[in-house]
PDB file of C-alpha atoms in Angstrom:
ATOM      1  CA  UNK H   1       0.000   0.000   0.000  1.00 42.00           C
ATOM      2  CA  UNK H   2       1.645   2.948  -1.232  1.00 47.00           C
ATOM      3  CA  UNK H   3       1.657   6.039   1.594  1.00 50.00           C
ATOM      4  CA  UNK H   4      -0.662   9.168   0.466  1.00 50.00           C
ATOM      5  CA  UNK H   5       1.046  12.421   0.769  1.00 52.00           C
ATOM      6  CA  UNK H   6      -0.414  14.831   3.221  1.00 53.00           C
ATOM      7  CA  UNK H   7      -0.494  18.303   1.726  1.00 54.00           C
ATOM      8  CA  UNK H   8       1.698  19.310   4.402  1.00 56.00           C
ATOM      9  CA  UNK H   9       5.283  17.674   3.289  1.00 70.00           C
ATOM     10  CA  UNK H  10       6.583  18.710   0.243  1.00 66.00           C
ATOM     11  CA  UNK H  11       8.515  18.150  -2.859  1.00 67.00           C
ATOM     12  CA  UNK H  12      11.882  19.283  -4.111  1.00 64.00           C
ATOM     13  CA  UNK H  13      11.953  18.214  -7.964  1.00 62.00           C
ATOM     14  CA  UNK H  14       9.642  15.348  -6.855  1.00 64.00           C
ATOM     15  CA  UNK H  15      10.996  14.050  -4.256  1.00 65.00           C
ATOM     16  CA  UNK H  16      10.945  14.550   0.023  1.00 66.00           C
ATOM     17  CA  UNK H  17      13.758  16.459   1.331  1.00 62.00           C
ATOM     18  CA  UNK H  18      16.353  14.406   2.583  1.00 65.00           C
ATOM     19  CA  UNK H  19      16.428  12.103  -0.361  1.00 65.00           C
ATOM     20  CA  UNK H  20      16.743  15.607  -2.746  1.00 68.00           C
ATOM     21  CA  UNK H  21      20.517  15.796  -4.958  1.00 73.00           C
ATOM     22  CA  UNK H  22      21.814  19.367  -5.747  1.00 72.00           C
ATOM     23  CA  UNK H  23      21.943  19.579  -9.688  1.00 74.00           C
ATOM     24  CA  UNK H  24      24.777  21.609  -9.746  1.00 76.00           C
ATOM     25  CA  UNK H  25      27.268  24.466  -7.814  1.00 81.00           C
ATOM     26  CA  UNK H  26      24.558  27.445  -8.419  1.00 77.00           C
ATOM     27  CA  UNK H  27      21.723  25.433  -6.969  1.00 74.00           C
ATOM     28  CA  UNK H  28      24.065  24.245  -3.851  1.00 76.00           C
ATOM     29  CA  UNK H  29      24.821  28.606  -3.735  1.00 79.00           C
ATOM     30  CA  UNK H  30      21.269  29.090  -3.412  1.00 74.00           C
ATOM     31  CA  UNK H  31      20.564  26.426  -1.220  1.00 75.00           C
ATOM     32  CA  UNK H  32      23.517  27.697   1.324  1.00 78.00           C
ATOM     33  CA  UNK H  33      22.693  31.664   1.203  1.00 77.00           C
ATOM     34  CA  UNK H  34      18.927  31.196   1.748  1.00 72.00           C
ATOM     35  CA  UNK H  35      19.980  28.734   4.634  1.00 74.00           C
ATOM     36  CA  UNK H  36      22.657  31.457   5.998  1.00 77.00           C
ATOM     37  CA  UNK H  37      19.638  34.171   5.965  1.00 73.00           C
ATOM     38  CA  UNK H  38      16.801  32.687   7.151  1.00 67.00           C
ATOM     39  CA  UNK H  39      17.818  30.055   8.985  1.00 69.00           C
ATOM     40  CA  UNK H  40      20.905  30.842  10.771  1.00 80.00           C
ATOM     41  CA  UNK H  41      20.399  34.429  11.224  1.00 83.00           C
ATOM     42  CA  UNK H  42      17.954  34.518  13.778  1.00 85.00           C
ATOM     43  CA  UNK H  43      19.765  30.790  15.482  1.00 87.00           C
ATOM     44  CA  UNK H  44      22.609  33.044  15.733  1.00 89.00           C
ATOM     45  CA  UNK H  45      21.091  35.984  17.373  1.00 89.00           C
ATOM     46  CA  UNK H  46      19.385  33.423  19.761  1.00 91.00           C
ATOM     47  CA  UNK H  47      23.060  31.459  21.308  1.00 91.00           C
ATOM     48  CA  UNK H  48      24.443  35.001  21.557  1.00 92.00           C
ATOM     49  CA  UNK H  49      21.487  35.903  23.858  1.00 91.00           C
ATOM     50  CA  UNK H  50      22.227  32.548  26.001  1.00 92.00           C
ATOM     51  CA  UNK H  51      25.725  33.645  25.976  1.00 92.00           C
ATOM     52  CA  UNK H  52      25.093  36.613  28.095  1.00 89.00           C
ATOM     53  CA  UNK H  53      22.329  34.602  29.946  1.00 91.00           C
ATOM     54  CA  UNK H  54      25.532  32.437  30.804  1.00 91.00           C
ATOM     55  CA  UNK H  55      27.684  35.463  31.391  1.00 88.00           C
ATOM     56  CA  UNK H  56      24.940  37.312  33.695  1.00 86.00           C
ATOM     57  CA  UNK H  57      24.295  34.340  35.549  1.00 87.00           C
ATOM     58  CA  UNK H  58      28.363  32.687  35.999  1.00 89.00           C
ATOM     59  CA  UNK H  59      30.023  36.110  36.609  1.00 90.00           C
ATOM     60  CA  UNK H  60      27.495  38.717  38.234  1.00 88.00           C
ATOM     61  CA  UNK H  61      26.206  38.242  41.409  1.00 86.00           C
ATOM     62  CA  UNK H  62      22.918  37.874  42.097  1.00 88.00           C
ATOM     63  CA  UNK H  63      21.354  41.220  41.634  1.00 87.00           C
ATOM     64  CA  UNK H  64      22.113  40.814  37.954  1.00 88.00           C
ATOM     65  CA  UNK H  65      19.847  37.204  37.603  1.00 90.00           C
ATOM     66  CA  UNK H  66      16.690  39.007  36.409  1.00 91.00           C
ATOM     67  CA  UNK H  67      18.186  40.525  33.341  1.00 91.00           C
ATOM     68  CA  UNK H  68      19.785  36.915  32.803  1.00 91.00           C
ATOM     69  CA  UNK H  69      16.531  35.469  32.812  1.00 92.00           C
ATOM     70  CA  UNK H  70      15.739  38.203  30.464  1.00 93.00           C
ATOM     71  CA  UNK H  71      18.031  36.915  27.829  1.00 93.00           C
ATOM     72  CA  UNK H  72      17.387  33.454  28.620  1.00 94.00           C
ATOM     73  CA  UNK H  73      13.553  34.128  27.653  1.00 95.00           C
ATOM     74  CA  UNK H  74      15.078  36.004  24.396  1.00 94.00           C
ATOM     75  CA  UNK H  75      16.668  33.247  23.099  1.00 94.00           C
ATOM     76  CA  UNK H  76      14.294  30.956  23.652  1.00 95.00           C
ATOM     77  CA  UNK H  77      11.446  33.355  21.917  1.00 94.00           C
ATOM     78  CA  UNK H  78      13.896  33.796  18.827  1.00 92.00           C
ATOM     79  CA  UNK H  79      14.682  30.101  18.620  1.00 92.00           C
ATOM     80  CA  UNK H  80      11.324  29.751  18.443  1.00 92.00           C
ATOM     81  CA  UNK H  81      11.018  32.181  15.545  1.00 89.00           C
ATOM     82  CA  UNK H  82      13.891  30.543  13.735  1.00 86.00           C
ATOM     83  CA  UNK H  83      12.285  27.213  14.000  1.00 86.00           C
ATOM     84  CA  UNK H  84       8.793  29.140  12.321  1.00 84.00           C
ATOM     85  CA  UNK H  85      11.391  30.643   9.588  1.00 81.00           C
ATOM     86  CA  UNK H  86      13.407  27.822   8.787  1.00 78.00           C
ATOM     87  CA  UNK H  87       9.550  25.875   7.865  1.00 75.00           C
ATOM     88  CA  UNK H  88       8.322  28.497   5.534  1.00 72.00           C
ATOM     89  CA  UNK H  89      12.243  28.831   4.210  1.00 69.00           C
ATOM     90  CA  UNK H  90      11.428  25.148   3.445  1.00 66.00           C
ATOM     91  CA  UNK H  91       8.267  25.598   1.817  1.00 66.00           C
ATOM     92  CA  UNK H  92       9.623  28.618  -0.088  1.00 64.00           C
ATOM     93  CA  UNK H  93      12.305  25.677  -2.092  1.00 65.00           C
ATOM     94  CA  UNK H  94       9.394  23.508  -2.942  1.00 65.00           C
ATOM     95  CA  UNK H  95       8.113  22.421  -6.044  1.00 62.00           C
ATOM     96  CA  UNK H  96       4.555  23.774  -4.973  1.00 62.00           C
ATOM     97  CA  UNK H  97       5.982  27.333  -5.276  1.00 59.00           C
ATOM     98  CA  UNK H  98       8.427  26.977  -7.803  1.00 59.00           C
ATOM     99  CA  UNK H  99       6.766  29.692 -10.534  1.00 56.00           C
ATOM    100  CA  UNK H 100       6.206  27.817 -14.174  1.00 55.00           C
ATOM    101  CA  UNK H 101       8.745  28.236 -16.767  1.00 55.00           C
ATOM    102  CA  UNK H 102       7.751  31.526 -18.440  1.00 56.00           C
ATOM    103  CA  UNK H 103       9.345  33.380 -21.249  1.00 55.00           C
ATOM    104  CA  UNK H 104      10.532  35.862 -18.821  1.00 54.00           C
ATOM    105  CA  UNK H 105      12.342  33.009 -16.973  1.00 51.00           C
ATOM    106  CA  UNK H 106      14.239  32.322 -20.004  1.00 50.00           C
ATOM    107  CA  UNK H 107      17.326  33.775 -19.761  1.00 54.00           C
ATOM    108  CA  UNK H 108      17.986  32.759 -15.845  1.00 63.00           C
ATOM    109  CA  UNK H 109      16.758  30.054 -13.712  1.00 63.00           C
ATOM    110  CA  UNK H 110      14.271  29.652 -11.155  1.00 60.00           C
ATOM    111  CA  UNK H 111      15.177  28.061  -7.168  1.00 62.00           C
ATOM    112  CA  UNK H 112      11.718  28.635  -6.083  1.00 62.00           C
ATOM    113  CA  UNK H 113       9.775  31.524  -4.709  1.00 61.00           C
ATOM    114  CA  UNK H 114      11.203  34.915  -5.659  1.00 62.00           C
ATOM    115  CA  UNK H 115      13.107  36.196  -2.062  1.00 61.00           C
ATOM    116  CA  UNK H 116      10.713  38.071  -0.245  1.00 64.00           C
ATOM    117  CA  UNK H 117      10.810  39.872   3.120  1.00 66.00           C
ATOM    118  CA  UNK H 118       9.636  37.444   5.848  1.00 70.00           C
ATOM    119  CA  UNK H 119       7.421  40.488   7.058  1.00 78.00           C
ATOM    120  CA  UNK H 120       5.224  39.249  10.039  1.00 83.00           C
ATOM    121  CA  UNK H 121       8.844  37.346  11.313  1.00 84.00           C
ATOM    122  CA  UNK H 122      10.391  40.511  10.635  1.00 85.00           C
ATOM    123  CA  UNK H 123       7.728  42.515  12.510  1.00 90.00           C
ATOM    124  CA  UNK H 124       7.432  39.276  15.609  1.00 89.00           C
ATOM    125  CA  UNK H 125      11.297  39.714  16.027  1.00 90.00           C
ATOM    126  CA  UNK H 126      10.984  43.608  16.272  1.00 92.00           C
ATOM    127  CA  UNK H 127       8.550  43.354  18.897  1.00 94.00           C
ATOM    128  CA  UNK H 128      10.055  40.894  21.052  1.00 94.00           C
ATOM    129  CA  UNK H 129      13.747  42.696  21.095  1.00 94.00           C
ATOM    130  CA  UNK H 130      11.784  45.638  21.565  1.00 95.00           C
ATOM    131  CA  UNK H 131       9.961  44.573  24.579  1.00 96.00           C
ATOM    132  CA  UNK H 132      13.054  42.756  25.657  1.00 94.00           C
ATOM    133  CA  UNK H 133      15.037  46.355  25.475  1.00 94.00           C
ATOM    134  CA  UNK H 134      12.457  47.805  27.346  1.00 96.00           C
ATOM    135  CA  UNK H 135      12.049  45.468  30.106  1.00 95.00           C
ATOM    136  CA  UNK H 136      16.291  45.519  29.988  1.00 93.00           C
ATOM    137  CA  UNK H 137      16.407  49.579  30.588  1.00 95.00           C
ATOM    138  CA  UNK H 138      13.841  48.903  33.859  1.00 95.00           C
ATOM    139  CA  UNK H 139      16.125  46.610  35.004  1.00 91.00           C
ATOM    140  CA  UNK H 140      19.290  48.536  34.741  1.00 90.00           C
ATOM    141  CA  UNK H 141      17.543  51.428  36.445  1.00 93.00           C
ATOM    142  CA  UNK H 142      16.474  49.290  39.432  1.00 89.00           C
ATOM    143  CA  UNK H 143      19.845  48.261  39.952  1.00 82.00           C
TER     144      UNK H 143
END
């Protein structure tokens, strides 16, 4: 009995992900800078902000624990938005977004869904560094 596919997994040139071969060096480029900007970017911002959750909580004493579990509750909010952004950087490779050849598309080739601005990530992450800074200030102050 062959599997049905839910409309939730998808397809990279017909088949799932990890079984998926890069055709050639520009497709494994495309592959590794959408990877570096969506995916990483925000991972990266997240271990920095355990860092000084690590730093705040090791090295201060213990008037200084709050704004540790400040950062600690940063990171774990921007993990969480990397996790949401890695997904729809996954869907975004598909096949079910890849545009069909057109005669526009003639003279270059298409990875998938033309880059576009992550906007409600975007505007998530700018709220929750915001708040964070906030919060951060107060707690400086009532040191």
């Amino acid at each position: 009995m062959e599997r049905e596919k839910s409309p939730n997994r998808y397809t990279y040139r017909g088949e799932c992900r990890k079984s998926m071969k890069v055709m050639d060096t520009a497709e494994l480029v495309e592959l590794r800078a959408r990877q570096r900007t969506f995916n990483e970017g925000y991972t990266r911002a997240a271990l920095l902000c355990l860092g000084n959750t690590v730093l705040m909580v090791k090295i201060f004493d213990e008037r200084f624990y709050e704004i540790g579990i400040l950062f600690a509750l940063l990171a774990g909010l921007l993990m969480a938005t990397a996790y949401l952004r890695r997904r729809y950087s996954n869907r975004d490779f598909s096949d079910q977004l890849r545009p069909l050849p057109s005669p526009a598309h003639a003279s270059g080739r298409v990875f998938g869904a033309p880059f576009t601005t992550a906007g409600w990530i975007v505007i998530g992450v700018t709220l929750i560094v915001s708040t964070a800074e906030i919060v951060l200030t107060i707690l400086t102050f009532r040191l």
